[in-house]
JSON list of C-alpha atoms in Angstrom, two decimals:
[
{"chain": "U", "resi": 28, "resn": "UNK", "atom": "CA", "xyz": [-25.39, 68.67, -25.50]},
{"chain": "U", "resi": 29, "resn": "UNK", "atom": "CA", "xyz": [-24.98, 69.09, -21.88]},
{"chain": "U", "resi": 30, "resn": "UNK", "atom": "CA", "xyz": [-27.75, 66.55, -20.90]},
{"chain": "U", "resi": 31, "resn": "UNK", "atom": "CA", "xyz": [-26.15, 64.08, -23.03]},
{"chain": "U", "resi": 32, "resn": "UNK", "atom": "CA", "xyz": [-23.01, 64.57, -21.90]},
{"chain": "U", "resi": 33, "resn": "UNK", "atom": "CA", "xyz": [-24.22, 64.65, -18.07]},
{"chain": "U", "resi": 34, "resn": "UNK", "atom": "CA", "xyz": [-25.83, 61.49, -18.82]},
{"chain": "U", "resi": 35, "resn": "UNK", "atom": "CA", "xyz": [-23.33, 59.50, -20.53]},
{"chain": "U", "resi": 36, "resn": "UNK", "atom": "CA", "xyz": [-21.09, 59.99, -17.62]},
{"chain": "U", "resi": 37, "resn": "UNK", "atom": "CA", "xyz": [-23.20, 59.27, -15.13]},
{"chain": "U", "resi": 38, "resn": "UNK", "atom": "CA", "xyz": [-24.14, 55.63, -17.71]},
{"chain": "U", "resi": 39, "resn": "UNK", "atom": "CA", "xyz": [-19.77, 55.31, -17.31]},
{"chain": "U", "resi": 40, "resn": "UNK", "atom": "CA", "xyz": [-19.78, 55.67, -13.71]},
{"chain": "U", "resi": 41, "resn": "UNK", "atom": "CA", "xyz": [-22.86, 53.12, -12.83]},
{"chain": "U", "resi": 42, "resn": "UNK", "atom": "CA", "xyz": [-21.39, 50.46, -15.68]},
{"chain": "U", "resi": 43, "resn": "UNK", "atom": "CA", "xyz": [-17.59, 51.33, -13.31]},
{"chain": "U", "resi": 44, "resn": "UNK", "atom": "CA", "xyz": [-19.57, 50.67, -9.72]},
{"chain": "U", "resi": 45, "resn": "UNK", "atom": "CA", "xyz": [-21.23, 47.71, -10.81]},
{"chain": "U", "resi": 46, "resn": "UNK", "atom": "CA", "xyz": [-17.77, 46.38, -12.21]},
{"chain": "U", "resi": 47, "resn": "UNK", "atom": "CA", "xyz": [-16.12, 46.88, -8.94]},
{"chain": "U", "resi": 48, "resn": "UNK", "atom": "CA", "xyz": [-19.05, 45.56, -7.08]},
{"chain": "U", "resi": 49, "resn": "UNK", "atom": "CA", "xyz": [-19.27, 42.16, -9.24]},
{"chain": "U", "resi": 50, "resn": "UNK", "atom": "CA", "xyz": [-15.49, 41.82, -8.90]},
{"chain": "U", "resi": 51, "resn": "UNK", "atom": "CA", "xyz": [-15.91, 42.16, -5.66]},
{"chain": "U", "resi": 52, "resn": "UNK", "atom": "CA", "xyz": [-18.38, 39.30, -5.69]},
{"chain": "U", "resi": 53, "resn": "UNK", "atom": "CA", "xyz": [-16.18, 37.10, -7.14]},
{"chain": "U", "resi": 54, "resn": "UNK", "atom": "CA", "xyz": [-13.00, 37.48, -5.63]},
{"chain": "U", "resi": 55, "resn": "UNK", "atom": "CA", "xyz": [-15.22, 36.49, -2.44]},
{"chain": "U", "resi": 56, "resn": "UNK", "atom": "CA", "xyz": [-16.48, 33.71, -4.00]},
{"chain": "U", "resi": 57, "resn": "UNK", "atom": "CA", "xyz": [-12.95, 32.97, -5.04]},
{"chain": "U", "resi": 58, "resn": "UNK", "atom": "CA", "xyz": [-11.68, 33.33, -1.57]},
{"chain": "U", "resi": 59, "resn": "UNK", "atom": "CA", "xyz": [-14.92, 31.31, 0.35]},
{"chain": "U", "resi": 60, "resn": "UNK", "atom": "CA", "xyz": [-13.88, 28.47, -2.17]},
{"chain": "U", "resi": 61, "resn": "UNK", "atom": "CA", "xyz": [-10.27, 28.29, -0.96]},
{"chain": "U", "resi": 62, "resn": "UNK", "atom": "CA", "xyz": [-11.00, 28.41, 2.50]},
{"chain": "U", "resi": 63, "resn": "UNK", "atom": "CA", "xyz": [-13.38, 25.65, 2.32]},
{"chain": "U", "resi": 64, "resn": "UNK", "atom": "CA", "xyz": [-12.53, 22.75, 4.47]},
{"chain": "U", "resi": 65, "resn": "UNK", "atom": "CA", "xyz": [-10.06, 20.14, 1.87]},
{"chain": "U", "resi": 66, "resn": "UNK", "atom": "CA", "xyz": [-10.13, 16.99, 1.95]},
{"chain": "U", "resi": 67, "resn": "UNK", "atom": "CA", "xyz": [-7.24, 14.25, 2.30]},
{"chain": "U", "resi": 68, "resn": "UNK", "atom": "CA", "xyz": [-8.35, 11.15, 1.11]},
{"chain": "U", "resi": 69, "resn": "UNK", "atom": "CA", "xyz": [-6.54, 7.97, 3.21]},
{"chain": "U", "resi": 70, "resn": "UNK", "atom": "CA", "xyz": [-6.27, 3.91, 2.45]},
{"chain": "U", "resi": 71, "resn": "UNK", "atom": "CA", "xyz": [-5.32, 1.44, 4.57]},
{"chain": "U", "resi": 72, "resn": "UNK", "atom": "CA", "xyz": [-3.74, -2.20, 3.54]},
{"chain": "U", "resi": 73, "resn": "UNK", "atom": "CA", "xyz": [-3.57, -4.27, 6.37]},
{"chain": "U", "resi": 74, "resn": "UNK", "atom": "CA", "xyz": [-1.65, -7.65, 4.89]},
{"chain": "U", "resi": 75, "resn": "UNK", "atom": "CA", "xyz": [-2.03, -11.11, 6.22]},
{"chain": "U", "resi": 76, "resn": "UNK", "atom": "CA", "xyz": [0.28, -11.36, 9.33]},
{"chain": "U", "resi": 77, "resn": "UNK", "atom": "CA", "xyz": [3.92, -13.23, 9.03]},
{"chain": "U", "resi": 78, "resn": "UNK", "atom": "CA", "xyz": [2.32, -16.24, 11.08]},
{"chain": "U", "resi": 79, "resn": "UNK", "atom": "CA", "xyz": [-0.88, -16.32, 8.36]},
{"chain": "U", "resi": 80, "resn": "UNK", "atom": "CA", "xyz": [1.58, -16.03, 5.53]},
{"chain": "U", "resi": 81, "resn": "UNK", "atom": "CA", "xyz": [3.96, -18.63, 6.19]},
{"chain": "U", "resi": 82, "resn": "UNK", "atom": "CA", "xyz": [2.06, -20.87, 7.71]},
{"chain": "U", "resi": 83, "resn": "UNK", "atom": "CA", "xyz": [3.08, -24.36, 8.67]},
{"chain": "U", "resi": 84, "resn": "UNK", "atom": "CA", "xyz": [6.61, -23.69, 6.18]},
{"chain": "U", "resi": 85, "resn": "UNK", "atom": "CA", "xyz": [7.60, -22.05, 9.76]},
{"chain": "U", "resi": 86, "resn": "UNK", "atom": "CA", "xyz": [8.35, -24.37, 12.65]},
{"chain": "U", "resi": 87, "resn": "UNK", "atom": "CA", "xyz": [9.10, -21.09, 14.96]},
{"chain": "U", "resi": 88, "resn": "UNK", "atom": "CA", "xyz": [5.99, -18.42, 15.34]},
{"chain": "U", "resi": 89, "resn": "UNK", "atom": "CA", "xyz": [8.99, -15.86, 16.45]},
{"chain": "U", "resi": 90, "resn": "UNK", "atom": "CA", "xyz": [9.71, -13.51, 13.96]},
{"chain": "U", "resi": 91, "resn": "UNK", "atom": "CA", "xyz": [13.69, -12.12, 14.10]},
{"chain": "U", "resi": 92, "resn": "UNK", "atom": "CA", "xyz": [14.23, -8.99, 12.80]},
{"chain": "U", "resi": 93, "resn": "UNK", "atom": "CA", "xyz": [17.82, -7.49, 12.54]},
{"chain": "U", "resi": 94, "resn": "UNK", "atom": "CA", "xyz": [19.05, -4.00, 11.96]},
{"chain": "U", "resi": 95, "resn": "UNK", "atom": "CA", "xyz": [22.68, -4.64, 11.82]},
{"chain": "U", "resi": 96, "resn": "UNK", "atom": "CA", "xyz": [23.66, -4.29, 15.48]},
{"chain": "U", "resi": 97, "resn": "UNK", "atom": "CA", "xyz": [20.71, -5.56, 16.97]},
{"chain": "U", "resi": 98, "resn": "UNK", "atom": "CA", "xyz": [18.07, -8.66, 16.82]},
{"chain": "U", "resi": 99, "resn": "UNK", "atom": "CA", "xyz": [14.78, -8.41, 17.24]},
{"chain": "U", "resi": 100, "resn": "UNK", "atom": "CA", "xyz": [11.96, -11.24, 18.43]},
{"chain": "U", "resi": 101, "resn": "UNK", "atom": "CA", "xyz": [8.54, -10.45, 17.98]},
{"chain": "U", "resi": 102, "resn": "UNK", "atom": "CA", "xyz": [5.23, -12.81, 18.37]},
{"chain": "U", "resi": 103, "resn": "UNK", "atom": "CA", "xyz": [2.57, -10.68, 16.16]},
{"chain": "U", "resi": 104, "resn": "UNK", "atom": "CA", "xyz": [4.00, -8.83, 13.30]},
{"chain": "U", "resi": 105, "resn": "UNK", "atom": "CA", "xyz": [1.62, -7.02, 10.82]},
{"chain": "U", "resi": 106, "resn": "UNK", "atom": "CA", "xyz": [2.70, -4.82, 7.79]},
{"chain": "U", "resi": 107, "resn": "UNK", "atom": "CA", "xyz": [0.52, -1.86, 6.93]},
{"chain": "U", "resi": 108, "resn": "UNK", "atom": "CA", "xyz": [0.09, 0.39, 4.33]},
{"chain": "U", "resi": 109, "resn": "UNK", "atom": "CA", "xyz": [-0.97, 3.91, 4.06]},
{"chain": "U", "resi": 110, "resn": "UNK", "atom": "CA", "xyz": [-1.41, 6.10, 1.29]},
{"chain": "U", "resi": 111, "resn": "UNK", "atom": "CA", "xyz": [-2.29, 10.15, 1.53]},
{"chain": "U", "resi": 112, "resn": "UNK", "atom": "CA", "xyz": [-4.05, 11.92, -1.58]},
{"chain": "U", "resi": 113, "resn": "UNK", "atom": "CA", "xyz": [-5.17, 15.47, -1.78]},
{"chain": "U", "resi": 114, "resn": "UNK", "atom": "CA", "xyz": [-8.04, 16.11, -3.07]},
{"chain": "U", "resi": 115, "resn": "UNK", "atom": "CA", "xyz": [-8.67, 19.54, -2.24]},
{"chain": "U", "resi": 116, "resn": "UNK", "atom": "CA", "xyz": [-8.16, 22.38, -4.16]},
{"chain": "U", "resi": 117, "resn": "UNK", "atom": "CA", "xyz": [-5.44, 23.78, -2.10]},
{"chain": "U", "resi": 118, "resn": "UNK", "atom": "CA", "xyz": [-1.54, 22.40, -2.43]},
{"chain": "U", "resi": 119, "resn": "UNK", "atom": "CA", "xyz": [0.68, 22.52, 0.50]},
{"chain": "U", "resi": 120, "resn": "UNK", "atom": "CA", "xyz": [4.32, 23.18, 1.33]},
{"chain": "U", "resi": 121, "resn": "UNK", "atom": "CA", "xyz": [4.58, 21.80, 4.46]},
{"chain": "U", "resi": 122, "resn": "UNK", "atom": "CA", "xyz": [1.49, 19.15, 5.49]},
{"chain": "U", "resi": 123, "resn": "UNK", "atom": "CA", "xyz": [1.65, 17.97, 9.04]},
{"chain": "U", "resi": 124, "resn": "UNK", "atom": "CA", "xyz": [-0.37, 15.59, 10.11]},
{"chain": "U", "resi": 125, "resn": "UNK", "atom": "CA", "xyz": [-0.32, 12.54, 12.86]},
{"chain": "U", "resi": 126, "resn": "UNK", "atom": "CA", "xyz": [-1.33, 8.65, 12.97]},
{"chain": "U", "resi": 127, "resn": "UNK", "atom": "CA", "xyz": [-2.55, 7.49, 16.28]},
{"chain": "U", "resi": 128, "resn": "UNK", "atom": "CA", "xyz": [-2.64, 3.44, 16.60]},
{"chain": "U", "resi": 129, "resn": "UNK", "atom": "CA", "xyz": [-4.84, 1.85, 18.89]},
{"chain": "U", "resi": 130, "resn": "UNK", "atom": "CA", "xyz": [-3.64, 1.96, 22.83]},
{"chain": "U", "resi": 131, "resn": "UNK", "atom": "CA", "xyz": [-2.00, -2.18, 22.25]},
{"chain": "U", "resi": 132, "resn": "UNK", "atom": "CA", "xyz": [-0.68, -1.47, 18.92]},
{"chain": "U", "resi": 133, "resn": "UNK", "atom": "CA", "xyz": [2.75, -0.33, 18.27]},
{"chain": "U", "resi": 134, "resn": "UNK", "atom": "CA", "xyz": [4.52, 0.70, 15.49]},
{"chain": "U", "resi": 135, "resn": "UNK", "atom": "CA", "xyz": [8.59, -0.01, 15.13]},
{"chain": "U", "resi": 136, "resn": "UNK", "atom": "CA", "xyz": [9.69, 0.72, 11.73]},
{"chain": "U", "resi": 137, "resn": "UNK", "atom": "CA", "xyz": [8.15, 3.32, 8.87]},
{"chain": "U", "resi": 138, "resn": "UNK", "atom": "CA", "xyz": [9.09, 3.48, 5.78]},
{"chain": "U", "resi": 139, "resn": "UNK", "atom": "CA", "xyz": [7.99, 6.31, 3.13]},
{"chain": "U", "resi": 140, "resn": "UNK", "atom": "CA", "xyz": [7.46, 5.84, -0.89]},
{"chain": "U", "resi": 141, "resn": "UNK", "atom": "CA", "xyz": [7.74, 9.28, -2.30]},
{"chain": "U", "resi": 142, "resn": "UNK", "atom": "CA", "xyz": [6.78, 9.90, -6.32]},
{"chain": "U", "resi": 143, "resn": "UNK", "atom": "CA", "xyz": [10.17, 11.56, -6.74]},
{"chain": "U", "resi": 144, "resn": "UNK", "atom": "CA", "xyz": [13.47, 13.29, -4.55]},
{"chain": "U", "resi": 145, "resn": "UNK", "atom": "CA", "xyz": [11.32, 16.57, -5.12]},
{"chain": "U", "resi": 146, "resn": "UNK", "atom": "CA", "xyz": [9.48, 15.12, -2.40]},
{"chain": "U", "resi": 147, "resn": "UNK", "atom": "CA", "xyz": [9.96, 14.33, 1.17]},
{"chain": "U", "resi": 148, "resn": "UNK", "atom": "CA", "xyz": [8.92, 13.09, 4.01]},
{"chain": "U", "resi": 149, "resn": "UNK", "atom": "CA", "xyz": [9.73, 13.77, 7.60]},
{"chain": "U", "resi": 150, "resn": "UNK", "atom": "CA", "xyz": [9.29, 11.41, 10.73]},
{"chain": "U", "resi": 151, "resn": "UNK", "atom": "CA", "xyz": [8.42, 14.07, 13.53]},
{"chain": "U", "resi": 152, "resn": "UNK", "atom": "CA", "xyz": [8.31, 11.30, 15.75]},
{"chain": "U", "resi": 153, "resn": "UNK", "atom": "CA", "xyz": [11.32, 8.86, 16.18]},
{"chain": "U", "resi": 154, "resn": "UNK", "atom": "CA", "xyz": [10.39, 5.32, 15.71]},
{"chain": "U", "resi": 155, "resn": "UNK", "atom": "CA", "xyz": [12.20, 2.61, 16.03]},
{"chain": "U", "resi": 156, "resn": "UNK", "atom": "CA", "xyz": [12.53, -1.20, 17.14]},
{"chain": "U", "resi": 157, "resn": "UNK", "atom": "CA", "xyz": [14.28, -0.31, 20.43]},
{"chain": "U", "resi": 158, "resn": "UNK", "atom": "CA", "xyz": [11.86, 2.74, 20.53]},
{"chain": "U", "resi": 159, "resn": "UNK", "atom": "CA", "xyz": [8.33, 1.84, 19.22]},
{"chain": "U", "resi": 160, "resn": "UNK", "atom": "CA", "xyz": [5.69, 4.25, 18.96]},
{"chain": "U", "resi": 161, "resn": "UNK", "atom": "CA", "xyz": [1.19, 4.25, 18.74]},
{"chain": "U", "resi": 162, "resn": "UNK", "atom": "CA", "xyz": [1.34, 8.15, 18.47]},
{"chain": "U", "resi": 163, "resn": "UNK", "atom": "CA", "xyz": [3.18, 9.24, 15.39]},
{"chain": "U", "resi": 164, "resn": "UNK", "atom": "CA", "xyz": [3.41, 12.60, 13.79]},
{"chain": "U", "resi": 165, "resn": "UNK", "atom": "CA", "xyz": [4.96, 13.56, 10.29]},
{"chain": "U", "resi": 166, "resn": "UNK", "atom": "CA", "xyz": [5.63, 16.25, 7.98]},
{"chain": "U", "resi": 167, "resn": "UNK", "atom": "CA", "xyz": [4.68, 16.02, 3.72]},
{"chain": "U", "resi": 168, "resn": "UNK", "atom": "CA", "xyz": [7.07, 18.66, 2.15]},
{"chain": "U", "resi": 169, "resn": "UNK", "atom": "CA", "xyz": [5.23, 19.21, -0.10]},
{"chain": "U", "resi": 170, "resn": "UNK", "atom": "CA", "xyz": [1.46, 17.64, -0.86]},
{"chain": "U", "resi": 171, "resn": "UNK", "atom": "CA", "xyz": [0.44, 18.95, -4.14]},
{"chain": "U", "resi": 172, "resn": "UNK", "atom": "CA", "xyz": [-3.49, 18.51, -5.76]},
{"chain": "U", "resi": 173, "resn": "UNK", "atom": "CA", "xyz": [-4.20, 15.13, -6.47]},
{"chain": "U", "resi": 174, "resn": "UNK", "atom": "CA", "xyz": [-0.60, 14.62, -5.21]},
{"chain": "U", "resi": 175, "resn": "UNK", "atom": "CA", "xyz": [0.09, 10.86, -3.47]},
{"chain": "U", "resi": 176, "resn": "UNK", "atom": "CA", "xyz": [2.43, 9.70, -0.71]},
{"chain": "U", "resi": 177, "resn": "UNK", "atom": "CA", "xyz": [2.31, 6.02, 0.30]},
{"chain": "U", "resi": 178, "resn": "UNK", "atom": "CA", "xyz": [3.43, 4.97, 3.75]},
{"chain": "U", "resi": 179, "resn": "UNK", "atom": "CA", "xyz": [4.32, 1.20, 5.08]},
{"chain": "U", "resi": 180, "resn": "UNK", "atom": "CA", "xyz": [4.88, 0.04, 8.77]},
{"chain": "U", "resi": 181, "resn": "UNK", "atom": "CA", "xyz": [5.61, -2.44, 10.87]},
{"chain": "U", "resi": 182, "resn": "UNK", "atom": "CA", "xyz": [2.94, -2.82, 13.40]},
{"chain": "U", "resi": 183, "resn": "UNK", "atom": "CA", "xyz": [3.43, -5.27, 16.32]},
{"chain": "U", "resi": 184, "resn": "UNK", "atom": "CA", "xyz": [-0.35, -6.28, 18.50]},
{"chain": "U", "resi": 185, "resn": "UNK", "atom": "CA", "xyz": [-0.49, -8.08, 21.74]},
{"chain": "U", "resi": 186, "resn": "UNK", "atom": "CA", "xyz": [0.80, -11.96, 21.59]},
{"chain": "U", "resi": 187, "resn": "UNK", "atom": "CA", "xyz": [-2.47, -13.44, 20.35]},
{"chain": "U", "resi": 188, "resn": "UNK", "atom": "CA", "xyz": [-4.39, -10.61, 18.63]},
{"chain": "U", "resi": 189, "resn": "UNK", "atom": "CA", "xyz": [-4.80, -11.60, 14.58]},
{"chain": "U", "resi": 190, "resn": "UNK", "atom": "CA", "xyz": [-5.48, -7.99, 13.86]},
{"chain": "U", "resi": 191, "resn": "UNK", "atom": "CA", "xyz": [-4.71, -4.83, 14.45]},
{"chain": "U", "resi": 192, "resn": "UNK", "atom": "CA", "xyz": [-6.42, -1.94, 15.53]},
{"chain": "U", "resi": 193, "resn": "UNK", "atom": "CA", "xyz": [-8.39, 0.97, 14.09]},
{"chain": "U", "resi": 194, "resn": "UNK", "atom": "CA", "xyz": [-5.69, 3.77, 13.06]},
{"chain": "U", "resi": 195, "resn": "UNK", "atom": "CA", "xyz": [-6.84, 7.17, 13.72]},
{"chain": "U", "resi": 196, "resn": "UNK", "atom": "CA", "xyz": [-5.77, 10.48, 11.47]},
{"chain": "U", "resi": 197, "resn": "UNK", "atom": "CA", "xyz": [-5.53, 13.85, 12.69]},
{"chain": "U", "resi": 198, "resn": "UNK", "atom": "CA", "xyz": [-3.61, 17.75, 11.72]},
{"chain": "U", "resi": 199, "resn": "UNK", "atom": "CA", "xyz": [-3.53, 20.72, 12.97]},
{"chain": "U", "resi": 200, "resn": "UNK", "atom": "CA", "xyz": [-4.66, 22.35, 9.66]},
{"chain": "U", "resi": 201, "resn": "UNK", "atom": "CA", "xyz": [-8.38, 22.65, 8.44]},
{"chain": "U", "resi": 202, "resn": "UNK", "atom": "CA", "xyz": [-8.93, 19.40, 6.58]},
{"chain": "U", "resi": 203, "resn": "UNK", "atom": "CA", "xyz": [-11.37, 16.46, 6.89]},
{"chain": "U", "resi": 204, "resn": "UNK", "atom": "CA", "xyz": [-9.69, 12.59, 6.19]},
{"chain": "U", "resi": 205, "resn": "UNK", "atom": "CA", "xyz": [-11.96, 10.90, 4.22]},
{"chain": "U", "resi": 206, "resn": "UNK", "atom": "CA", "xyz": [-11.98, 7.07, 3.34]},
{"chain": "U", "resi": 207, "resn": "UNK", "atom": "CA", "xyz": [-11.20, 5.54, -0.01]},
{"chain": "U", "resi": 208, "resn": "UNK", "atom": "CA", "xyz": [-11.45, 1.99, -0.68]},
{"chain": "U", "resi": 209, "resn": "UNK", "atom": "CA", "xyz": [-9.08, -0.73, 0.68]},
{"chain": "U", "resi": 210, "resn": "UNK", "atom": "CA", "xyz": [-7.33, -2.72, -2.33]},
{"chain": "U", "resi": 211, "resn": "UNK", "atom": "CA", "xyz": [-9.58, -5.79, -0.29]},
{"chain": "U", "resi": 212, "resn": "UNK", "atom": "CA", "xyz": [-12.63, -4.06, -0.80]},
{"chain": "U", "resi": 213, "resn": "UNK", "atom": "CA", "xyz": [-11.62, -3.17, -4.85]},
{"chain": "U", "resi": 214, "resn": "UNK", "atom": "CA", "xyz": [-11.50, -6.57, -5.38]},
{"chain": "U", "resi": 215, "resn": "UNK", "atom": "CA", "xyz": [-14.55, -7.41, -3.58]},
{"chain": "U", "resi": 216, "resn": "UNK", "atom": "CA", "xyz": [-16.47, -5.15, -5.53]},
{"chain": "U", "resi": 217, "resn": "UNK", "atom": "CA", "xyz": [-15.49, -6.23, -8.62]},
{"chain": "U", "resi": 218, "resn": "UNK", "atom": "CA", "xyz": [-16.27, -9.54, -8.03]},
{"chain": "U", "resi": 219, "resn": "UNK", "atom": "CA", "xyz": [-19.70, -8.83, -6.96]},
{"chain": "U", "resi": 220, "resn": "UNK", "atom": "CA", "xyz": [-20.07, -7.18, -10.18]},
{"chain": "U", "resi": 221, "resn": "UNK", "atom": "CA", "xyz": [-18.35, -9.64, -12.24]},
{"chain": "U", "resi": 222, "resn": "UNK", "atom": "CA", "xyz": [-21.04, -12.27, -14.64]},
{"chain": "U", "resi": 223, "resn": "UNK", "atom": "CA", "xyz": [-19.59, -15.33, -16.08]},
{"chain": "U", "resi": 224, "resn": "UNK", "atom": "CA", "xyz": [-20.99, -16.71, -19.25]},
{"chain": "U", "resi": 225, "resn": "UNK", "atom": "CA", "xyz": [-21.05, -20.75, -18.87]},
{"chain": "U", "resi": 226, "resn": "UNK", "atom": "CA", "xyz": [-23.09, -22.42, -21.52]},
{"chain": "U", "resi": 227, "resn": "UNK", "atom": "CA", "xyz": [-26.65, -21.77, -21.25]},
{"chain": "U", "resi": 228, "resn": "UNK", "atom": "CA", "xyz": [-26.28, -20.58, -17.53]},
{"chain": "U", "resi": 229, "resn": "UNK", "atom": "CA", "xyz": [-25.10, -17.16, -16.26]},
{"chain": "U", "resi": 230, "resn": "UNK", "atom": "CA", "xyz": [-22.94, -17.13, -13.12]},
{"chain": "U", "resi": 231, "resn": "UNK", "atom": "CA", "xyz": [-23.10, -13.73, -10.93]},
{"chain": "U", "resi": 232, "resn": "UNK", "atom": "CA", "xyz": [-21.81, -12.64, -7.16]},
{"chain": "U", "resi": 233, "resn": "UNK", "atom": "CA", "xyz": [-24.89, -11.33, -5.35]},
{"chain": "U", "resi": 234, "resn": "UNK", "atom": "CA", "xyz": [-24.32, -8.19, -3.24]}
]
């Protein structure tokens, strides 16, 4: 009786260790998930200039901006937009994070697109038409999983420059920016992938 009774306790006790040890194991795991590096994917729409829109319906290439008080001239005008989706595992009340333009590039007017007032976004840098800006820094409050914040600017280049520059992301918090496709390249893709049926013949995009 006292063998068994030894011996079922000690059985209790190993089955209790090995519990603790595998839960252990887990909530480790757990925790070495969560502090993996997340990612942030980022798009960016660069539209067709003012001058390249309008084309010859303008007789001026001057572009006049006003904000009420003031008016504004500009040669090279480009509207671009951003959009910011988590998709790490981790949601965040405050997400700061900058936009760095290229050296020539400057940005004078940003406007945010948030899913609902729940959400907000802060300009950390002031930018403006009388103040423009290539270094930029803002706050997300907050950026849920799989949550989305789109961003458009006003980007002016150097008198003669069609494009504009590469746009750099960066934060002070452990996360990696990762590409996702422009709405240009969508498209293109699709079309590569598209077949069209006429008659006899069948009509495809090669890649």
């Amino acid at each position: 009786m006292s063998e068994f009774h030894w011996s079922t306790i000690l059985i209790i006790s190993l089955i209790v260790i090995g519990s603790g040890i595998t839960g252990a194991l887990i909530q480790r795991a757990i925790s070495t998930f969560k502090k993996r590096t997340q990612t942030i994917g980022r798009r960016v729409d660069i539209f067709p200039s003012f001058d390249d829109t309008l084309g010859t319906l303008c007789h001026s290439t001057d572009i006049k901006i006003s904000d009420g008080t003031t008016e504004y001239r500009y040669k090279e005008l480009h509207i671009v937009q951003i959009q910011l989706t988590n998709q790490g595992n981790y949601s965040y009340d405050d997400f700061k994070f900058g936009i760095s333009l290229s050296e020539d590039n400057l940005a004078v007017y940003i406007e945010a697109q948030v899913p609902n007032r729940h959400h907000q976004v802060e300009q950390l840098t002031p930018v403006s038409f009388s103040e423009p800006k290539s270094q930029i820094d803002l706050l997300l409050r907050p950026l849920n999983k799989k949550g989305t914040y789109t961003l458009r600017l006003l980007i002016l280049v150097p008198e003669g420059s069609k494009e504009t520059g590469e746009i750099q992301f960066s934060s002070p918090l452990d996360i990696e920016f990762v590409h996702l496709p422009t709405a240009t390249e969508v498209l293109e893709e699709a079309v590569r992938s598209t077949n069209i049926s006429f008659g006899p013949f069948s009509v495809s995009f090669p890649k």
